[in-house]
Each structure stands twice: as C-alpha cells, then as structure tokens.
Amino acid sequence: MAEEKLTMIITRQDSPDSPPYEETFKINYRKNMNIISALMETQKNPVNAEGKHVAPIQWESNCLEEVCGACSMVINDVPRQACSTLVDTLETPIRVAPMSTFPVVRDLVVDRSRMFDSLKKVKAWIPIDGTHDLGPGPRMPEKKRQWAYELSKCMTCGVCLEACPNVNSKSDFIGPAPLSQVRLFNSHPTGEMHKSERLEALMEDGGISGCGNSQNCVQVCPKGIPLTTSIAALNRDTNIQSFKNFFGSDHAY
Amino acid sequence: MSDRNIVIVGGGLAGLMATIKAAEAGGVHIDLLSIVPVKRSHSVCAQGGINGAVNTKGEGGDSPWEHFDDTVYGGDFLANQPPVKAMCDAAPGIIHMLDRMGVMFNRTEEGLLDFRRFGGTQYHRTAYAGATTGQQLLYALDEQVRRYEVQGLVTKYEGWEFISAIIDDDSVGRGILGQNVKSHEIKAFKADATIFASGGPGIIFGKSTNSVINTGSAAAALYLQGAVYANGEFIQIHPTAIPGDDKLRLMSESARGGEGGRVWTYKDGEPWYFLEEKYPAYGNLVPRDIATREIFDICVNQKLGINGENMVYLDLSHKDPKELDVKLGGIIEIYEKFVGGEDPRKVPMKIFPAVHYSMGGLWVDYDQMTNIPGIFAAGECDYTQHGANRLGANSLLSSIYGGMVAGPNAIKYIDGLEKTVEDVPSDVFDRHLKEEEARFEELLNMRGDENAYQIHKELGEWMTANVTVVRENEKLLKTDKKIEELLERWEHINMDDTSRWNNSGVMFTRQLKNMLHLARVMTLGAYNRNESRGAHYKPEFPERNDEEWLKTTKASFDVSTQSPKFEYEDVDVSLIEPRKRDYSKKK
C-alpha cells in the first residue's frame, strides 16, 4: 500500500544575508502529527519533493507542549506554535515560513533577542532585598492573583509582535508582550512599589504610544493572554503617571 | 569588579539559582551558558508544584522532618540522608523566597499560599501556580538574573553549548569550552569554578516527557572526561502521560489524587479503581514508581487497558470545571490541544506511563562538587536527593536547592585556591581549543551511510523497551550489545548538512555519541543491580536487598575498554533507619 504523503512548502534561507527560497517536501503522513513531527521526518530523510538530497530544515523547538515559546512559525499565514498545530486541522499543502518581524538566522530560525532586551528596558522583575529567608511574601487576593497569573504565562514567543502591524523595521515599538509584563509586575504588592519606573519606561519612544489598537495581538496569542486589556489599563496608568509627574503627588512612587 | 570568574552550564532552575546566589555573594563574575534562551529551559515543563512543609493548612503534624521522612521513604532509602534533610529544612524558606520574587502561586481565601497534596505524602505540602508551576518559577529566577545582567554581574551566553571541560595538568577544572550554535565559534570560558546545571537525559529514551534539549549530553561528556556518574540506572517513569507522535506529554500528578482525579479501567464491565483498592492509605497518590508498575501490569500483563490498548483512564470529569480551570488549567489545555476534540472536564483522559526523570546523575559530595576539583553539579544532572524514586514536586525543590548550595560553595572553593586560573599556562587552554576545533572539522567531514536521527530512534526504542519499567538481565545485556553496535554505526554517519552556520545536525551528532555512552551506564548499571528498589524493578530479583545493594552505584569511564566500570559506595542512612515501603498502610 502506498503511504499517504503530506505536502509541505517551507520557506528556507541559508543565512541572514542570503535570499529566501521555497522548497517542497513530501512527508509520510501519520494520524495526530503536528508540524514538529512533520519537520522531524526531514531530519531522518533529508530529501525534497524532487528527490534531491538537501540539508535538513533548521528550526527551533524545545518543550513541544506549548510552554517554552521556542517554535513560533508562520503556518498557513498564521503565526503560531508549531508544536500545538496539528496537521489534521490544516489545509494542504501546508506552508511554513519564519516569522517576518524578526531577523532570520537560518530557515525557520529567527533572532528574538529584541524581546529579551525589552524586558530589561521595562524592568520586568520584582526587586527583592535578597534571597535570604525573610519569611512569607505579601498576601494577595486570590481573585487578583488569577488575572495576574494569566499575564505571567507569556512565553516570549513573539507571535503577538509578528501579528502587530506597528512592530516593524520602521518603528521602535516594543510590542504587546513586554507591555503586558509591566501590568503583571505592577500588580504584585512589592512590584507596585516600583511601578512608576516601569510606567515611565513605557512613556518613552517605542513605548505604549506605538500601539495602533489593531487588536491583532490578542487574537494570535497562544496562551490567550488579554493583551489589549493590559494595554488599555496601561494607557490609563501612564496618563495618571504623567499627571503625577507634572503636578507632583503623595502617591508618586 | 573582580576578575574571578564562575561559569555555569545550563540556565534552568538550578543554573539560575546558582547564578543568583553567586552574584549576590559578590566578588565574582558569572558567565551563564545555555543552549536555548534560558527562559525556554526544560524547567518550564514542571507542572504540579513545589514541596515544602510550610504547614499552614491546619493539619498539624507536618514538618520538614516529615517531608524528609517521606522523601527518603519514597526514594526507597537509596539517598544519602544528610543532604535530603538539609533540602527539606530549606524548603519553606525557598517557597517564601519565590513568593517574594512574585511567583503567582494559587492563594487561599485569606490571601495566603495554597497547598495541595502530591504523591507519597498525606499532607497538603505542595505550593503551586495553576498547573504551570515550573514555568512560573523559571520566569521568576530568570527575572532576577536579568536584574543582575543589567548590573553587569552576569553575562549570559544563550545559544552556546557545552563541549568539554578544561581540566589542567593537575586534574583540576579550569572552565569549559563552549560552542555557539549559530556561528559554531568555539570559545574557552576560563573559570576557577564551573557549575553543571545541564538537566536530565530523557531524550536517550527517544520519546519521553522531556524537552528536545534533554539529551544528557553535557553530563555524559563530563563522565567521558573522568567524572563519576552515580545511580544512572534509576530512571523515573511517570505514570500519567498522553502518547504523542513527537513526545509523550505529561499530565501532572496534581491531577491524580491531588485535585481528586481517579485512575481506573474497566474490569468485568465495571469501572475498577485499582490504585484505591490496592493501596487504601494513599490511593491514587502512591509514589510514581508504584503507580507506573500497576498501570503497566494492568495493560501489558492483564490486558485490561482501554480497548485492549496500553492506556487507562485518568478521570477528572466528576470535578467542578471552574475549579479545574483555576488549579489545573495548564494541563487541561494541553490535553485539549494535543489530543484534539476531547474535553477532560467532561470525559476521562487516556494516559500511559512515560520516561520522565533521572534520579541518577553526576556524583557530587555534600558541597555539590564532583570528583573533579572545581567542577560542581546541581539539579537533575546530579544524583543527590531522590534515591531510587523521586516524589512529585520534589524536583523543583531539589533543583533550586542544589543551585543554592552550589553557588556559594563554588565561591568558597575559589577563596581556598592557592593556584588560580591566572597561574595556569595559556597553552592548556590553547591545546583544548585546538583539539575541539579539530574534532568539529572531523564531525563536519563525516561521510558514511548512516543517519544520526535514525540511530537515535533505534536507541530510544531499545532503551524504552528494555531499560524502563521492567528490567530483565538477558534483555539488558542484549541492549548493551545493541548500544555498542550503534556506537560502531555512529562512526559511519553521513553529515547531511555541511553548512558552517546554524547546523543543528552536526551538534546533534556530537550529542548522540555522548548519549550512547550514557545509555550504557544506565543499562549496565541496571544489569549489575540484582534487586528491586524504587524505579528499578527486576522480576528475577523482586525484593529490595539492603544487605547487598543499599549502595550508590558509581560509574566511571574506562578509556582502555571504552566502557563504564562500576564501583559501589555505602549509603549514609545515619538519620532514619531503612524500613520496608508499604503504601497500603499509613506510615
């Protein structure tokens, strides 16, 4: 019996400076395959649809259960995680391309270091006095904890930056993911003590004013993070912060 | 600014915690190497929680000593006891520290940390952040390290892989060689202390609950350079995972019992809750080795799996769906997304055991230092805390605790050095660098007819079939022969990709050889150990045998035979006298 084949068209690129090209692969189909297991087939048998021996496809992946954020790709025109994208849910031929917002390293591998730099810029951490035992942390209402936890699931996968029309080479907008992190750290009782520093970082160039409210981000986020709610809340917070900065306030910390 | 340098291999929980502790102590600079951006380390996959006897649930009776006792009892008494006690004593403070760092742990009505039950204990001792606790803990430590990075105390090398340790002519560790996974530049990281936090080896078994990077290659490479590898035969098979084409996805132990999940299958047309029946005191919350053997027996021997297949039910469908979302949302989403079309809030999940964790790892002393002076190890890559079987929610604890101990001890070690890295002649580093550069050229020029990924697939199939739940001596010997054959075939690999830019195939080929050698340590270690203890079960020798085998296995690489040689060391049981495990009764 002839094996069922799956056609995949991969956008490849040998190096950051070389031109991209498309290459088609015929992959042995199995039920419940995801994009990663289809790509893995090209490692065991690196032959393209024309029967030519080629270099295996390069991609990033790690946890394969949608918690590490590594395997973001544009699959049939939608940026998403390759691990949780099941082949059976897709129209064929399947088109897989690297995210275009980030510099391509090779094939489907992109450089997302700008996202980690943004986390430095917005001071995405809780300043603690040290790791020595200082007893329990501050109490927090469970209800508030529940929405903050949703924000804390951000994997820095970059899918929201890919979908955002305002994140591109002509703008220095940091994008939805780091914005939402500011709301997370400002929600924590200790993090709140330093919220003005984070809000002020968002009031600089590349900050919150870069958002054009297209709302694409919230639709593509694989973790269902309420990114637009975060941005709306931060708009309010930065406005209040600018008043405080201008007029002064007893609550300006 | 000090010119003293520590290099840390691995940016999961253990590596990040060691980094934070060393940076906090001051007077050193830390180079942190990680194959992936540290935020994508395998620690993200831990789900259910972290143990610590904080004892705020009004149960009375729980204490760090109870936690210690549960841990050594669950580990079938193979762990040296003093470090386990120290870890359990430190646990409540670690949970408070993580809370102060902003981990969004689930809370009680009063806004205190909530705790739930886990396997092998009868107390609510596990702090949790939904069912993505590992991810949340990793992010918290990642954020603290980023703070130190901004201050200039830490330099991260993300996308760098450990190649080999630099061991000087006095057999002292003086740093490592790392290679950039994109440019393939090989660089010497000179350091007076090195901390391995390179994680577990699950990928040796092909498909497991582990992440792609969990090859165990770094620890295996250090073993090939003379480090002792301890208790390699002790591999945890997690009872509840969902089968997949590319990996086996974990369904947290917190679902099994902790939040009221029940494991069952049909027998004579009726649901049969076999764990509850056989182990009335612990029920679904027996330790993993026991639950796994029961499920395996029911499916493989009794042929009572669902529809005769290797699966049983893990059932949450009787629980309040809203509560499930708050406490187990992460795994419910995984099941929905990867199984496709089935809602675990409404129908029972179908699960089967999967390779999950290595109790064994690099041998270290009570300061977390390996037998190579100047090289420390912490986290899953060390062997210290879990004996013959790890209790659920103790791995997040042991990785953080290991890092907490290794970081300051690395500094203490440097303080006591008479001869530092500055006194080591530069040709030691140049020589190592040249050797590895030459080896890399050899890898790129491999021209044979074998495929590295195919060899890996065969390794995984053999290891899963013969070195997991049930071990038989004849099959173990055959497996070792097979691995030797695969090592021979490794020499004939064809490098399909000859690019010098972001070539993952050449990196994997080097890892594969290390994996094959480590697979022999596991297989022969299991062959030698003629008893059953914790996760190591041999029908030919079904009982634990303390007289002969209350011993740590220590494997070292014999260069002349290219094989592991084994010696055995007594276990320190000075605090709790070993007793027989029996989970049908309360302790």
XYZ file of C-alpha atoms in Angstrom, chain B residues 152-418:
267
model
C 26.894 43.775 34.843
C 27.450 40.916 37.294
C 26.256 38.214 34.908
C 26.938 37.661 31.220
C 24.501 35.336 29.517
C 25.665 33.212 26.613
C 22.377 31.980 25.210
C 22.703 29.731 22.185
C 26.007 28.307 23.435
C 26.542 24.624 24.015
C 28.961 22.961 26.426
C 31.549 20.922 24.529
C 34.105 19.824 27.099
C 35.621 20.790 30.417
C 39.089 22.284 30.591
C 40.969 20.114 33.045
C 44.540 21.206 33.727
C 47.642 19.058 34.190
C 46.879 18.763 37.935
C 43.422 17.323 37.083
C 41.686 20.488 38.276
C 38.738 22.012 36.407
C 39.590 25.417 34.921
C 36.452 26.239 32.981
C 34.954 24.895 29.814
C 34.862 25.061 26.052
C 31.570 26.214 24.626
C 30.376 26.426 21.064
C 27.948 28.908 19.576
C 25.085 27.020 17.975
C 24.775 29.593 15.174
C 28.314 30.630 14.247
C 29.910 27.433 15.597
C 32.671 29.526 17.130
C 34.407 27.541 19.870
C 35.499 29.604 22.847
C 37.337 28.896 26.085
C 35.490 30.092 29.167
C 38.227 30.288 31.768
C 36.964 29.886 35.308
C 38.148 28.704 38.685
C 34.808 27.085 39.324
C 32.310 25.534 36.951
C 28.773 24.568 37.887
C 26.936 21.992 35.812
C 23.199 22.513 35.780
C 22.616 20.783 32.492
C 19.431 18.882 33.303
C 18.277 15.357 32.616
C 18.854 12.721 29.921
C 15.293 11.708 28.935
C 15.919 12.008 25.180
C 18.138 8.916 25.404
C 14.808 7.078 25.567
C 13.599 8.694 22.333
C 10.130 9.858 23.222
C 9.631 10.934 26.834
C 8.060 13.801 28.738
C 11.340 15.684 28.305
C 12.210 18.639 26.123
C 14.265 18.234 22.961
C 17.434 19.565 24.641
C 17.378 16.970 27.451
C 19.972 14.739 25.877
C 22.146 14.399 28.978
C 24.993 15.104 26.599
C 26.812 17.630 28.787
C 26.865 15.365 31.858
C 27.810 12.417 29.642
C 30.683 14.385 28.124
C 31.966 15.164 31.604
C 31.686 11.458 32.501
C 33.802 10.655 29.434
C 36.358 13.137 30.781
C 36.588 11.392 34.147
C 33.592 12.479 36.218
C 31.827 9.779 38.209
C 28.179 9.189 37.251
C 26.042 7.821 40.090
C 22.869 5.713 40.150
C 22.424 6.004 36.384
C 20.073 3.001 36.343
C 17.409 4.889 38.310
C 15.061 6.382 35.743
C 11.631 7.587 36.749
C 8.744 6.504 34.568
C 5.848 8.865 35.174
C 2.530 7.037 35.375
C 0.374 9.585 33.595
C 1.339 10.932 30.179
C -0.522 11.224 26.895
C 1.044 9.425 23.947
C 2.062 11.654 21.026
C 3.853 11.345 17.726
C 6.783 13.551 18.720
C 6.715 13.333 22.513
C 4.785 11.933 25.446
C 3.095 14.802 27.239
C 2.936 14.861 30.996
C -0.373 15.002 32.833
C 0.519 16.337 36.253
C 0.447 14.190 39.351
C -1.581 17.011 40.905
C -4.479 15.736 38.784
C -4.022 12.176 40.042
C -5.427 12.405 43.518
C -4.124 15.869 44.420
C -7.155 17.533 42.917
C -9.340 14.448 43.118
C -8.516 12.670 39.861
C -9.076 8.905 39.842
C -7.223 6.266 37.849
C -9.335 3.379 36.550
C -10.057 0.903 33.816
C -12.901 -1.491 33.046
C -12.883 -4.944 34.590
C -15.834 -7.275 34.015
C -17.734 -4.331 32.543
C -17.395 -2.194 35.680
C -15.015 0.685 36.449
C -12.130 -0.634 38.515
C -10.279 1.894 40.671
C -7.297 -0.382 41.095
C -4.968 2.020 42.952
C -7.630 2.906 45.511
C -8.402 -0.776 46.007
C -4.843 -1.980 46.449
C -3.436 0.986 48.378
C -6.229 2.225 50.653
C -3.987 4.559 52.691
C -2.572 6.530 49.744
C -4.981 5.560 46.953
C -4.267 7.380 43.708
C -1.412 9.202 45.424
C 1.007 6.300 45.727
C 4.501 7.265 44.526
C 5.182 7.234 40.801
C 7.166 4.006 40.613
C 4.298 2.100 42.194
C 1.519 3.698 40.126
C 3.538 3.083 36.972
C 4.106 -0.606 37.710
C 0.396 -1.091 38.457
C -0.706 0.576 35.209
C 1.923 -1.331 33.251
C 0.836 -4.639 34.801
C -2.834 -3.977 34.072
C -2.192 -3.059 30.433
C 0.667 -5.363 29.491
C 0.169 -8.444 31.653
C -3.546 -8.441 32.432
C -4.506 -6.902 29.050
C -7.105 -4.745 30.784
C -6.144 -1.441 29.169
C -8.852 0.617 27.444
C -9.965 -1.364 24.348
C -7.052 -3.707 24.955
C -4.600 -0.880 24.241
C -1.835 0.400 26.504
C -3.934 3.079 28.198
C -6.020 3.593 31.336
C -8.291 6.444 32.402
C -7.296 9.455 34.484
C -10.635 10.906 35.406
C -11.415 14.477 36.484
C -14.875 14.616 34.946
C -16.629 14.488 38.338
C -14.940 17.729 39.473
C -16.200 21.317 39.269
C -14.978 22.558 35.850
C -14.334 26.103 37.135
C -12.123 24.836 39.936
C -10.295 22.616 37.458
C -9.504 25.640 35.299
C -8.052 27.543 38.252
C -5.996 24.659 39.628
C -5.172 22.541 36.590
C -5.829 24.853 33.622
C -2.390 24.297 32.107
C -2.724 20.536 31.673
C -6.354 20.673 30.640
C -5.318 22.963 27.789
C -2.511 20.592 26.814
C -4.930 17.672 26.660
C -7.465 19.636 24.633
C -4.906 20.987 22.184
C -2.846 17.866 21.629
C -5.443 15.119 21.821
C -7.872 17.156 19.811
C -11.571 17.400 20.465
C -11.747 15.824 23.920
C -12.627 17.878 26.984
C -11.151 16.416 30.201
C -13.719 18.383 32.199
C -16.335 16.089 30.648
C -14.651 12.828 29.687
C -11.813 10.870 31.326
C -8.329 11.353 29.888
C -6.447 8.370 28.460
C -2.944 8.008 29.802
C 0.059 5.678 29.886
C 3.449 5.829 31.662
C 6.398 7.664 30.079
C 10.079 8.220 30.848
C 10.240 11.378 32.921
C 13.233 11.986 35.191
C 16.648 10.666 36.128
C 17.270 10.156 39.826
C 20.868 9.359 38.911
C 23.383 11.895 37.703
C 26.855 13.251 38.268
C 28.278 12.129 41.590
C 28.809 15.091 43.942
C 29.885 15.489 47.546
C 27.792 17.334 50.157
C 29.115 20.637 48.748
C 27.746 19.665 45.292
C 31.294 19.242 43.910
C 32.018 16.390 41.503
C 35.112 14.217 41.829
C 36.874 16.728 39.531
C 38.013 19.629 41.750
C 36.488 22.920 40.628
C 33.515 21.329 38.854
C 30.201 21.344 40.683
C 26.810 19.979 39.662
C 23.239 20.807 40.695
C 19.711 19.942 39.664
C 18.585 16.920 37.668
C 22.137 16.377 36.398
C 23.282 15.490 39.939
C 22.254 12.335 41.811
C 21.794 13.515 45.365
C 18.248 13.933 46.580
C 15.859 11.333 45.256
C 17.378 7.937 45.866
C 15.657 5.213 43.865
C 12.460 7.156 43.170
C 11.633 10.850 43.250
C 8.471 12.141 44.887
C 6.376 14.507 42.816
C 7.038 18.231 43.398
C 10.448 17.476 44.888
C 12.283 18.203 41.629
C 11.571 21.926 41.553
C 12.755 21.957 45.138
C 15.919 19.933 44.552
C 16.956 21.937 41.504
C 16.625 25.249 43.334
C 18.199 23.861 46.490
C 21.121 22.363 44.527
C 21.787 25.742 42.921
C 21.604 27.448 46.314
C 24.266 25.129 47.687
C 26.484 25.007 44.608
C 26.718 28.787 44.065
C 28.158 29.756 47.467
C 30.296 26.601 47.639
C 31.855 27.450 44.288
C 32.899 30.812 45.734
C 34.197 29.199 48.907
C 36.229 26.811 46.786
C 37.739 29.690 44.792
C 38.597 31.518 48.028
C 40.608 28.498 49.147
C 42.597 28.087 45.934
C 46.344 28.558 46.036
